[in-house]
Tab-separated table of C-alpha atoms in Angstrom:
chain	number	residue	atom	x	y	z
A	251	MET	CA	-73.356	-62.309	-106.249
A	252	ALA	CA	-73.325	-63.488	-109.888
A	253	ILE	CA	-69.422	-65.514	-110.547
A	254	SER	CA	-67.676	-64.271	-113.949
A	255	TYR	CA	-65.785	-66.097	-115.458
A	256	ILE	CA	-63.210	-66.085	-118.558
A	257	THR	CA	-62.532	-69.401	-121.001
A	258	VAL	CA	-58.799	-69.376	-122.330
A	259	ASP	CA	-57.698	-72.627	-124.310
A	260	ASP	CA	-61.134	-74.145	-123.497
A	261	LYS	CA	-61.158	-73.667	-119.621
A	262	GLN	CA	-63.142	-71.565	-117.955
A	263	LEU	CA	-61.211	-69.836	-114.927
A	264	VAL	CA	-63.177	-67.665	-112.006
A	265	LEU	CA	-62.678	-64.092	-112.083
A	266	ASP	CA	-62.831	-61.667	-108.951
A	267	LYS	CA	-65.882	-58.826	-108.682
A	268	HIS	CA	-62.418	-56.795	-110.100
A	269	GLY	CA	-62.099	-59.172	-113.033
A	270	TYR	CA	-58.688	-59.949	-112.250
A	271	LEU	CA	-58.550	-63.822	-111.835
A	272	ALA	CA	-59.563	-65.249	-108.302
A	273	ASP	CA	-56.958	-68.292	-108.275
A	274	LEU	CA	-54.138	-67.084	-109.293
A	275	ASN	CA	-52.726	-70.939	-109.448
A	276	ASP	CA	-55.033	-70.966	-112.653
A	277	TRP	CA	-52.184	-68.461	-114.275
A	278	HIS	CA	-51.124	-69.380	-117.445
A	279	LYS	CA	-49.195	-67.438	-120.139
A	280	GLY	CA	-52.757	-67.376	-122.462
A	281	VAL	CA	-54.276	-65.719	-119.092
A	282	ALA	CA	-51.701	-62.809	-119.703
A	283	VAL	CA	-52.196	-62.944	-123.198
A	284	TYR	CA	-56.255	-62.645	-123.357
A	285	PHE	CA	-56.940	-59.984	-120.098
A	286	ALA	CA	-53.975	-57.834	-122.976
A	287	GLU	CA	-56.339	-57.873	-125.465
A	288	GLU	CA	-59.332	-57.019	-123.128
A	289	GLU	CA	-57.236	-54.313	-122.435
A	290	GLN	CA	-56.168	-53.403	-125.885
A	291	ILE	CA	-52.536	-54.040	-124.918
A	292	SER	CA	-50.047	-55.614	-127.246
A	293	LEU	CA	-47.482	-57.390	-125.548
A	294	THR	CA	-43.965	-56.775	-126.174
A	295	ALA	CA	-40.708	-58.377	-124.312
A	296	ALA	CA	-40.996	-55.170	-121.966
A	297	HIS	CA	-44.674	-56.156	-121.402
A	298	TRP	CA	-43.293	-59.470	-120.459
A	299	GLU	CA	-40.702	-58.027	-118.374
A	300	VAL	CA	-43.120	-56.671	-115.992
A	301	ILE	CA	-45.777	-58.892	-115.302
A	302	GLN	CA	-42.942	-61.826	-115.301
A	303	PHE	CA	-41.732	-59.328	-112.534
A	304	VAL	CA	-44.757	-58.587	-110.682
A	305	ARG	CA	-45.500	-61.828	-110.548
A	306	ASP	CA	-41.766	-62.258	-108.698
A	307	PHE	CA	-42.724	-59.602	-106.392
A	308	TYR	CA	-45.949	-61.645	-105.046
A	309	GLN	CA	-43.477	-64.228	-104.563
A	310	GLU	CA	-41.144	-63.038	-102.877
A	311	PHE	CA	-43.615	-60.331	-100.524
A	312	GLY	CA	-47.318	-61.779	-100.705
A	313	THR	CA	-48.869	-58.820	-101.843
A	314	SER	CA	-49.550	-57.325	-105.759
A	315	PRO	CA	-46.981	-54.343	-105.554
A	316	ALA	CA	-49.105	-50.602	-105.288
A	317	ILE	CA	-47.651	-48.142	-108.123
A	318	ARG	CA	-44.991	-46.059	-106.015
A	319	VAL	CA	-43.785	-49.220	-104.844
A	320	LEU	CA	-43.565	-50.737	-108.335
A	321	VAL	CA	-41.545	-48.047	-109.313
A	322	LYS	CA	-38.874	-48.034	-106.652
A	323	ALA	CA	-38.631	-52.136	-107.094
A	324	MET	CA	-38.438	-51.970	-110.650
A	325	ALA	CA	-35.445	-48.969	-110.711
A	326	ASN	CA	-33.266	-51.187	-107.741
A	327	GLN	CA	-33.792	-54.625	-110.040
A	328	PHE	CA	-33.794	-52.561	-113.735
A	329	GLY	CA	-31.841	-49.248	-112.763
A	330	PRO	CA	-33.786	-45.893	-113.559
A	331	GLU	CA	-34.364	-46.218	-117.448
A	332	LYS	CA	-37.400	-48.803	-116.300
A	333	GLY	CA	-37.424	-47.802	-112.571
A	334	ASN	CA	-39.457	-45.070	-113.521
A	335	SER	CA	-43.594	-44.022	-113.523
A	336	LYS	CA	-43.320	-42.618	-116.961
A	337	TYR	CA	-42.175	-46.161	-118.882
A	338	LEU	CA	-44.231	-47.985	-116.646
A	339	PHE	CA	-47.381	-46.176	-117.989
A	340	MET	CA	-46.409	-46.168	-121.635
A	341	LEU	CA	-46.447	-50.010	-121.386
A	342	PHE	CA	-50.060	-49.959	-119.303
A	343	PRO	CA	-51.629	-46.842	-119.891
A	344	GLN	CA	-54.814	-47.837	-117.862
A	345	GLY	CA	-52.109	-47.972	-114.884
A	346	PRO	CA	-49.112	-49.911	-114.141
A	347	ALA	CA	-49.428	-51.688	-110.787
A	348	LYS	CA	-53.441	-52.189	-111.799
A	349	GLN	CA	-53.300	-53.807	-115.167
A	350	ALA	CA	-49.713	-55.829	-114.784
A	351	THR	CA	-50.872	-56.889	-111.679
A	352	ARG	CA	-54.110	-58.100	-113.304
A	353	LEU	CA	-52.123	-59.821	-116.114
A	354	ALA	CA	-49.813	-60.896	-114.063
A	355	GLY	CA	-53.090	-63.520	-112.741
A	356	LEU	CA	-52.084	-61.628	-108.758
A	357	PRO	CA	-54.321	-59.902	-106.620
A	358	LYS	CA	-55.456	-56.374	-107.296
A	359	PRO	CA	-53.387	-53.981	-105.643
A	360	ALA	CA	-54.526	-52.158	-102.669
A	361	ARG	CA	-56.426	-48.834	-103.398
A	362	CYS	CA	-54.585	-47.026	-100.663
A	363	LEU	CA	-51.370	-47.601	-100.914
B	16	MET	CA	-40.196	-35.620	-92.959
B	17	GLN	CA	-40.874	-36.752	-89.427
B	18	HIS	CA	-39.294	-39.148	-87.562
B	19	ILE	CA	-42.275	-41.867	-86.690
B	20	ALA	CA	-41.961	-45.352	-84.619
B	21	ILE	CA	-44.386	-48.000	-85.463
B	22	ILE	CA	-44.906	-50.142	-82.202
B	23	GLN	CA	-46.857	-53.109	-83.316
B	24	ARG	CA	-48.421	-55.399	-80.469
B	25	GLN	CA	-50.470	-57.684	-81.545
B	26	SER	CA	-50.405	-61.469	-81.977
B	27	PRO	CA	-50.349	-62.587	-85.662
B	28	TYR	CA	-52.589	-64.897	-84.869
B	29	ASN	CA	-55.752	-63.894	-83.358
B	30	SER	CA	-55.914	-60.199	-85.848
B	31	SER	CA	-55.543	-58.519	-88.721
B	32	GLY	CA	-53.551	-55.714	-86.686
B	33	GLY	CA	-50.334	-56.111	-87.202
B	34	ARG	CA	-51.252	-56.338	-91.403
B	35	GLU	CA	-52.843	-53.205	-91.386
B	36	ALA	CA	-49.533	-51.455	-89.085
B	37	LEU	CA	-47.648	-53.101	-91.574
B	38	ASP	CA	-49.553	-50.883	-94.487
B	39	LEU	CA	-48.931	-48.088	-92.619
B	40	THR	CA	-45.764	-48.009	-91.884
B	41	LEU	CA	-45.362	-48.400	-95.378
B	42	ALA	CA	-47.125	-45.664	-96.319
B	43	LEU	CA	-45.762	-43.505	-94.487
B	44	ALA	CA	-42.099	-44.154	-95.307
B	45	ALA	CA	-43.378	-43.378	-99.268
B	46	VAL	CA	-43.818	-40.131	-98.371
B	47	GLU	CA	-40.191	-39.944	-97.023
B	48	HIS	CA	-41.003	-39.917	-92.622
B	49	GLN	CA	-37.545	-41.705	-91.181
B	50	LEU	CA	-39.855	-45.141	-89.473
B	51	THR	CA	-38.905	-47.290	-86.927
B	52	VAL	CA	-40.365	-50.346	-86.224
B	53	ILE	CA	-40.585	-51.469	-82.567
B	54	PHE	CA	-42.610	-54.944	-81.588
B	55	ILE	CA	-43.982	-55.053	-78.013
B	56	GLY	CA	-45.243	-58.042	-75.973
B	57	ASP	CA	-47.237	-60.429	-78.281
B	58	GLY	CA	-46.082	-58.235	-81.401
B	59	ILE	CA	-42.893	-60.075	-81.078
B	60	TYR	CA	-45.066	-63.516	-82.418
B	61	GLN	CA	-45.645	-61.397	-86.031
B	62	LEU	CA	-41.348	-62.123	-85.985
B	63	LEU	CA	-41.590	-66.235	-86.097
B	64	PRO	CA	-40.567	-67.450	-89.473
B	65	LEU	CA	-44.260	-69.159	-90.609
B	66	ASN	CA	-45.581	-72.610	-91.458
B	67	LEU	CA	-46.207	-72.037	-94.976
B	68	ASN	CA	-47.319	-75.706	-95.376
B	69	SER	CA	-49.816	-75.442	-92.335
B	70	ASP	CA	-53.369	-74.347	-92.762
B	71	PHE	CA	-54.240	-70.681	-91.178
B	72	SER	CA	-56.776	-68.469	-92.150
B	73	LEU	CA	-55.669	-64.885	-91.562
B	74	LYS	CA	-53.778	-63.178	-94.325
B	75	ARG	CA	-49.908	-64.360	-94.258
B	76	TYR	CA	-48.492	-60.981	-94.312
B	77	GLN	CA	-45.491	-61.412	-92.682
B	78	GLN	CA	-43.231	-62.323	-96.126
B	79	GLY	CA	-44.322	-58.004	-96.192
B	80	PHE	CA	-41.820	-57.459	-93.859
B	81	LYS	CA	-39.558	-57.837	-96.416
B	82	LEU	CA	-40.646	-55.057	-98.096
B	83	PHE	CA	-38.496	-52.852	-95.233
B	84	GLY	CA	-35.660	-52.622	-97.714
B	85	LEU	CA	-37.053	-51.151	-100.075
B	86	TYR	CA	-38.320	-48.553	-98.395
B	87	GLU	CA	-35.271	-47.743	-96.366
B	88	ILE	CA	-36.548	-48.428	-92.835
B	89	GLU	CA	-33.821	-50.060	-90.729
B	90	GLN	CA	-35.043	-49.065	-87.652
B	91	LEU	CA	-37.016	-52.483	-86.291
B	92	TYR	CA	-36.851	-53.202	-82.559
B	93	VAL	CA	-37.689	-56.125	-79.650
B	94	CYS	CA	-38.605	-55.179	-76.471
B	95	GLN	CA	-35.884	-57.503	-74.123
B	96	HIS	CA	-38.303	-58.585	-71.767
B	97	SER	CA	-41.389	-59.613	-74.405
B	98	MET	CA	-38.856	-61.446	-76.000
B	99	GLN	CA	-37.811	-62.621	-72.326
B	100	GLN	CA	-41.678	-63.712	-71.210
B	101	ARG	CA	-42.077	-65.187	-74.460
B	102	GLN	CA	-39.012	-67.108	-74.644
B	103	ILE	CA	-38.087	-66.437	-78.035
B	104	THR	CA	-34.467	-65.161	-78.819
B	105	LEU	CA	-32.911	-62.883	-81.351
B	106	GLU	CA	-31.957	-66.937	-83.400
B	107	ASP	CA	-35.411	-67.241	-83.710
B	108	LEU	CA	-36.809	-64.095	-85.189
B	109	SER	CA	-37.002	-64.472	-89.182
B	110	PHE	CA	-35.135	-61.203	-89.897
B	111	ALA	CA	-32.840	-59.021	-88.178
B	112	ALA	CA	-34.069	-56.583	-85.078
B	113	LYS	CA	-32.230	-54.828	-82.173
B	114	GLN	CA	-32.987	-55.935	-78.800
B	115	LEU	CA	-33.783	-53.225	-76.774
B	116	ASP	CA	-34.227	-52.727	-72.675
B	117	THR	CA	-36.394	-50.382	-71.346
B	118	ILE	CA	-34.261	-47.847	-70.451
B	119	ALA	CA	-33.581	-47.902	-73.756
B	120	MET	CA	-36.228	-48.420	-75.318
B	121	GLN	CA	-37.618	-44.777	-73.969
B	122	GLN	CA	-34.697	-43.115	-75.110
B	123	LEU	CA	-35.168	-44.292	-78.462
B	124	LEU	CA	-39.546	-43.254	-78.000
B	125	ALA	CA	-38.475	-40.064	-76.617
B	126	LYS	CA	-36.631	-39.044	-79.711
B	127	GLN	CA	-39.895	-39.590	-81.669
B	128	GLN	CA	-41.723	-36.654	-82.753
B	129	GLN	CA	-44.946	-39.197	-83.693
B	130	ILE	CA	-46.243	-42.474	-82.482
B	131	VAL	CA	-48.472	-45.045	-83.228
B	132	CYS	CA	-49.334	-47.814	-81.564
B	133	ILE	CA	-51.149	-50.722	-83.070
C	143	MET	CA	-49.138	-23.122	-82.746
C	144	THR	CA	-49.629	-26.394	-83.203
C	145	THR	CA	-51.290	-27.909	-85.315
C	146	PHE	CA	-53.269	-31.687	-84.975
C	147	SER	CA	-53.633	-34.730	-87.081
C	148	LEU	CA	-55.728	-37.389	-84.951
C	149	LEU	CA	-55.621	-41.528	-86.167
C	150	ILE	CA	-58.508	-43.470	-84.591
C	151	THR	CA	-58.653	-46.715	-85.244
C	152	THR	CA	-61.045	-48.460	-82.942
C	153	SER	CA	-65.104	-49.047	-83.658
C	154	PRO	CA	-66.971	-46.252	-82.813
C	155	LEU	CA	-69.566	-48.838	-81.027
C	156	ALA	CA	-67.108	-50.455	-79.438
C	157	SER	CA	-65.080	-47.791	-76.787
C	158	GLN	CA	-64.867	-44.485	-75.899
C	159	ASN	CA	-62.268	-43.407	-78.186
C	160	PHE	CA	-64.844	-41.337	-80.689
C	161	ALA	CA	-66.018	-39.555	-77.564
C	162	SER	CA	-62.529	-38.442	-76.432
C	163	ALA	CA	-61.522	-37.599	-79.634
C	164	LEU	CA	-64.520	-35.036	-79.611
C	165	GLN	CA	-63.298	-34.018	-76.347
C	166	PHE	CA	-60.453	-33.240	-77.115
C	167	CYS	CA	-61.534	-31.171	-80.678
C	168	ASN	CA	-63.207	-30.292	-79.129
C	169	ALA	CA	-60.923	-28.721	-76.215
C	170	ALA	CA	-58.372	-28.131	-78.873
C	171	LEU	CA	-60.647	-25.752	-81.340
C	172	ILE	CA	-61.578	-23.938	-78.524
C	173	SER	CA	-58.018	-23.084	-77.316
C	174	GLY	CA	-57.367	-21.429	-80.821
C	175	TYR	CA	-55.836	-24.753	-81.911
C	176	GLN	CA	-55.893	-25.799	-86.029
C	177	ILE	CA	-57.197	-29.798	-86.690
C	178	GLU	CA	-55.472	-30.484	-89.907
C	179	GLN	CA	-57.162	-33.924	-90.911
C	180	ILE	CA	-58.974	-36.709	-88.427
C	181	PHE	CA	-58.231	-40.167	-90.141
C	182	LEU	CA	-60.475	-43.174	-89.744
C	183	TYR	CA	-58.618	-46.442	-90.170
C	184	GLN	CA	-59.453	-50.000	-88.722
C	185	ASP	CA	-62.354	-50.491	-87.477
C	186	ALA	CA	-62.766	-46.697	-86.882
C	187	VAL	CA	-63.892	-46.781	-90.856
C	188	PHE	CA	-67.457	-48.167	-89.576
C	189	ALA	CA	-68.320	-44.633	-88.398
C	190	ALA	CA	-68.284	-43.710	-92.326
C	191	ALA	CA	-71.461	-46.857	-92.533
C	192	ALA	CA	-74.341	-44.607	-94.424
C	193	ASP	CA	-77.510	-46.190	-93.044
C	194	ILE	CA	-76.227	-46.499	-88.985
C	195	ASP	CA	-79.471	-46.961	-86.858
C	196	LEU	CA	-79.203	-46.441	-83.432
C	197	PRO	CA	-81.566	-46.343	-81.011
C	198	ALA	CA	-82.908	-42.990	-79.919
C	199	ASP	CA	-81.069	-42.847	-76.240
C	200	GLU	CA	-77.146	-43.984	-77.484
C	201	PRO	CA	-74.935	-41.512	-79.033
C	202	ASN	CA	-73.847	-41.887	-82.962
C	203	LEU	CA	-70.620	-40.488	-82.462
C	204	GLY	CA	-69.318	-40.817	-85.921
C	205	GLN	CA	-71.994	-38.349	-86.738
C	206	GLN	CA	-70.702	-36.437	-84.083
C	207	LEU	CA	-67.461	-35.674	-85.173
C	208	ALA	CA	-68.460	-35.330	-88.759
C	209	ILE	CA	-71.081	-32.160	-87.815
C	210	LEU	CA	-67.802	-30.962	-85.854
C	211	CYS	CA	-65.953	-31.374	-88.833
C	212	GLN	CA	-67.732	-29.850	-91.440
C	213	GLN	CA	-68.438	-26.731	-88.616
C	214	ASN	CA	-64.814	-25.931	-88.563
C	215	HIS	CA	-63.806	-26.799	-91.903
C	216	ILE	CA	-60.920	-29.708	-90.501
C	217	PRO	CA	-61.044	-32.764	-93.140
C	218	LEU	CA	-62.689	-36.078	-92.288
C	219	LEU	CA	-60.968	-39.036	-94.124
C	220	TYR	CA	-61.392	-42.498	-94.008
C	221	CYS	CA	-58.851	-45.125	-95.525
C	222	VAL	CA	-60.725	-46.221	-98.468
C	223	THR	CA	-59.011	-50.163	-98.248
C	224	ALA	CA	-59.940	-50.736	-94.513
C	225	ALA	CA	-63.578	-49.184	-95.627
C	226	GLU	CA	-63.939	-51.490	-98.794
C	227	LYS	CA	-62.859	-55.062	-96.719
C	228	ARG	CA	-65.267	-54.415	-94.148
C	229	GLY	CA	-68.335	-54.268	-96.945
C	230	MET	CA	-69.038	-50.188	-97.167
C	231	LEU	CA	-68.979	-49.111	-100.637
C	232	ASP	CA	-71.008	-45.701	-100.717
C	233	PRO	CA	-70.062	-44.350	-97.522
C	234	GLY	CA	-71.555	-40.663	-96.202
C	235	SER	CA	-70.937	-38.164	-96.965
C	236	ASN	CA	-69.701	-35.895	-94.442
C	237	PHE	CA	-66.801	-38.718	-94.690
C	238	ILE	CA	-63.759	-38.438	-97.391
C	239	GLY	CA	-62.140	-41.538	-99.051
C	240	ALA	CA	-58.492	-41.385	-98.857
C	241	GLY	CA	-55.579	-43.740	-98.894
C	242	LEU	CA	-52.754	-43.592	-96.339
C	243	ALA	CA	-50.230	-41.683	-98.425
C	244	GLU	CA	-52.463	-39.331	-97.959
C	245	PHE	CA	-52.578	-39.499	-94.290
C	246	ALA	CA	-48.925	-38.946	-94.504
C	247	MET	CA	-48.758	-36.676	-96.560
C	248	ARG	CA	-51.016	-34.758	-94.076
C	249	LEU	CA	-49.013	-35.926	-90.867
C	250	THR	CA	-46.215	-33.789	-92.322
C	251	ASN	CA	-47.206	-30.695	-90.731
C	252	SER	CA	-48.401	-31.695	-87.616
C	253	LYS	CA	-49.511	-32.849	-84.168
C	254	LEU	CA	-50.224	-36.676	-84.103
C	255	VAL	CA	-52.674	-38.002	-81.096
C	256	GLN	CA	-54.038	-41.367	-81.860
C	257	PHE	CA	-57.750	-42.552	-80.373
């Protein structure tokens, strides 16, 4: 299978077959900016907050959050005005869990949860 | 909404059953079923702290047990007999669970509407 | 009357569980019970593989289950994540890809039997 790469700051980074970063240790903010541009998201402080949140989530639980648990965890941390799917879909229209984890350099969340 | 018990029986060192049982537990809890998780036999080993630096080639999913709090899963039990057989005490475990003897375990299982054993 | 959900977690090639599930289904249907769903998880998803090629004298239990489900309009679901992990991108058409969440929701009104 062909390996695909992206080039960020003159460095080649390997992607997995879903277009997510293959090694989450490769991540830096420039990677999020690169993916955001590709997915036509203009990053705001609200986006960065979610990106940091899913990274912390991964650190804590060892797994990428799917949408339900992301909403729940956001509600616990930031209250209901940010912990709801409408808010998250406004920031990441193609699917908050899918897009936020990609921008954050994490593996794609499981489809079945 | 139903009362469902998940019985975790497999060692984390040689199978991924524990991880798949955890995914199932969370999926059931996400749609508001009332979950009880019971660790029996070699399943107890899933609760021991992980050495994050060791070279181990199965996914370390045990961090995911911390998600129980987020999903409001509070009924966590271990089988006393399995603990004794393996010389493991509650203090050895990486999170708090209640220990049940055989009679109490039978009573707990009798209260469930569904039981899944993995 | 009771409605049943069936959960199968083992490979159709490696144990008798699919055969037992088939017998259970037949007995339940004959007795007039309904079956809400059959859900394939863990290694049971292998039953949904499109290109199973068995010698003529070995029963294809997954296919038998699929036919039974088709005849009786029983949703035969498999976990898509478990299937993807096992390299099954395009399973057989008699099997419906689903999430654990769907299994969980369908469970609400039925009695679970695990094989």
